[in-house]
Amino acid sequence: MVYTIKNDCNSCGGCQTECPNGAIKANNTCDGYWIDPTLCDGCKDVEIPRCIEACSVGSLKPLPPKKGRYKTTPFPATILDIFLNRKTTPFASSMVMWEACNILAQRQTLPWQTDPDGYFRYNRPVHRGKGEMRFRLAADPEAEVLVPMNASIATAALANFDIRAACIHLILGAYAVAAECPWEEIFILNSQHIEQYLGLDKRKDLTKLDKLTLIKDLVYQSCRILVALDWPRQGKVKAFTLEEQPVWHLLETQYHFEEDAQGCRHLIGLDFTIRAGIWVKYFLNKQEYRRQTAFYQYGVLPRSLLAEIMSNWQQHEGAIRLLLWLLFKMRLGGDQRMKVCTLLHIAYGEERVMEATTIRGAHKRTIKTFESDLETIYYYGLKPLFDPETYPSDIQPLWTKVADIPDDPGDALEFWSEDANRVLSLTDTAPRDKWQRLLNARLLGFELPEEWQQTIRRRTPKRRYQTSQSKGVKRSEQLSGSDINTARRRQNLTQRALASRLGKSQSWVRDIEKGRFKINADDQALLREVLNIN
């Protein structure tokens, strides 16, 4: 139960020293104290709260539930909506951003070590060991002088980190890109905007205080990360060294309260004043980038990724870790080979992969979880491309084979008849050596949805003599999924028959008809020819 301080407080300060959570704070503008409801837990370990016993005048009482609607606090003028097209937004995507995102997502599964001073530290070599990034966690992200956590406290803090804090980290990266000089400018992140970005405004099962407490925890976790850099020379960009500093400076947290008729103050909003660390001066510097003396590294953040994280962070944490990692990995395109062993380490950590290899029967649970997480990624929109040599159909997930089953009953009957006569049937059990083969398997990459492909289109240099007509398809005449479906039915073709004529899989035809994937120019020309579309 959360407590509040009434107006008859005599400002003795006895309750403040007794609070174990530091929830009781002094007023900056006048005498007296107030209770931060996001920190107060009512002292669940004792029968009578410590602040109640310490108060001699009885000024503390339980905060009753807020009845009626909350007043809407106006947004600060400095806040801009980062998703201007409601789908995507640019965000900082440098190695510092990537590794800080990995810390928030993978947490204690990363190789943290205790340094000689007794602090918990994670070292990440860069450029084949020529440089290094060193990360630690700040004890209080809002303190003027940031002190890192010692090993024992940092271990507990990492275990309590919420993977949803990575959403805040990415949002802060988007605000940094929007600033002209992000290492000098500050921006205010309002709790109402965060609720909209993360979809918390639609959650009816959470109270206003629950939402604000969660938002504050996520912001504070993303601002706890400290980084020090030893960066090697790259081209004309000279080598540089940065002392330890926060990735995001949390300068101030402002609380908005509303007082009811009984004099109880209810928290209705939070403002976070934040400035990016000095690292952005080297990795997000437009002017120096033009002189080739600094970097300007950014990607595209899909809003759908934030929704996916908020909806599946509990059921499919491994899939969320992979999506966050792929967000940075796929900046250069979807056709990048990667080892399945690497994906397993990212999704579940080295310790769990080792257990699956050494403990009898543990690999079956890991395989089942990995294939389920891979399916979650597929239905989100990233279609894995299996290497036919190292990742053949007999060790591929069952859902990839089920996706080829036609929707039409007649075609489905034909599919199962053909499947019964195959050497490897759909219903056959997996080979006994599947785990060992999986560790050596590779993915050729992922087919990316349209929102993720914007990064690729931006990075692809455009030649002046190339036009959209040179590829045979005008931008205004792009085929939609409904166009393809209508033309196929007009010719009385099943999805399976069309896939056979195109040299594609039946699931590929199904995906493009549902609009899940964007069709490239070559495939559009082939579809027009096969379906006789002018």
Phi, psi and omega in degrees: 000136180272142180246161179224160180254128180280173185287346182272020179292137181266007175058040178283334178083004181295325181288329184295318182289340182271344184287120182285341183262357183067028183281337182269121186232152179279144176289137180277333186261340182208175178289157177112182183226162176218158183253127175283108184293343178283347179252334184286127176242009178073016180051069184294341183278351179232161183287316179247126180305145184297325180292327179294317180293328183281340183278124182271345183248001177068042183274352182257141178208161179298142178277114182290157177300143179285127178253145181086184184273152175274144174289144180274119177278139181291148177287142173298149184293340183282349183273131174242148177286120186282335179264078185292326178264007178068007181235313186221166175205146174293150176211155179294132186228030180289175179298326178297315178297316183298312184288326175295324176294321177297323178297316180291330183270315186265339170053239187285353177284348175283158183282072176287148179222156176268122181279173182302336179274000179088012179260152178278129184219145176239120181257134179233107177291150178230151178053055175057041175084000178288333178228181183202145170245134180239127184241140171220172182247135179278141179292316179227107184292346183260000181288152179293319176249113185279125180248129180289156178284148171283175190298315184293317181290320180294325178297316178293323180294319179297320180296333181265000178297144180256128183298339178292345176297337176298330176298316179297319179301316179291322178296318177298323176297327178290322178293326179294321178295325182291340181276147179286315176232082188296340179281350178248325185276151174248155175223150183253123179259117185265142182297330180292322176293319179298319177303319180288317180300319185266358180077014180288339179293343179263357181279114180267350181274354180248139174284168178300319180294321177300316180295316182292323177296317178297315181299316180297317179299317182294318179295316181295323179295317180292337180265003179276346189281124176254144182223141171234142188235139164234098189255131181281169178291136176228108182062234179275350179282116184288160176294148179213160179229134178238131175291165184299134182204160177286145173297321176229122177278117173269100187279323184198147172240120182253132183255136176248124182244157173230130183262132180270185184293335180273003179085010179273135182262123182251132179287127183237352181187159179224142172239131179246119178267120190226146172226141179290154178290171182295343180302331181292340178294338180257337185243358180214053186241104183294313185295311181289334177296323178295330178272001180062033177246003176205176182254157169222090189249118178212158177230199180240126180260114176283136177294332179296333178294320177298318178295322179295319179296315183291335183266333186239014185293336179269313185286325186225065181296323178299320178294322179293319177300317180294319180297318179295321178292319180291334178302321178274322183296323186274015181297331183263006178128162184275346184267067178237122181290141179211145180282141176296326178301321177296317179296323178295318179295323179291319185284324190231350179091158184294324183295317181291323177296322178293320177297319180295333181276328187256330184267132183297128177085346183291332182293333180294318178293321180293319178298315181298317180293318181296316181292327175292318178293323177295325176293321177299318178296321180298313182287340171291325178141353178262109183268118180290141177252110185277136175289118184296338181277312183263342182230064183289176187295333184288344176244005176285157180300152181297326184295334177292327179281323179296330181295339180276354179290124182295155176282326181292132182301319179294317178293325178295321178297319178295322180298313182291329177294317177292323181295326181293336182264002180277158177295317177249104181278161179297330184268002179292149178286159181290151178296154184293332182264025185299319183297314180295321178291326179293323180295334180261002183279164180224154167253140178284346181143204180222142166281121189264145174291170185300320182297325180280336183283347180298327177297318182293316181297324180292324183279341181284120181293135181266131177266140187296327184278353178273136175230166179296332179289337182293338177267003175088000182225124176278144181301326181284349183245032178295135179284135175262169178298322179292325177298316181293318180297318181295316181294323179294315180292329179296327179265010178056042178256139172277166177300323180293318180294318178297319179299322179295320179291329182274345186076027180244178175270159180295327178294330178294317178298318180298318182295318182288329177291330178274356179076020183286326181236152177274139182267128179284173187295320181296316180292326178294319178296321179293320179296319179297322181289315183290320183268001178058050178258124181276000000 
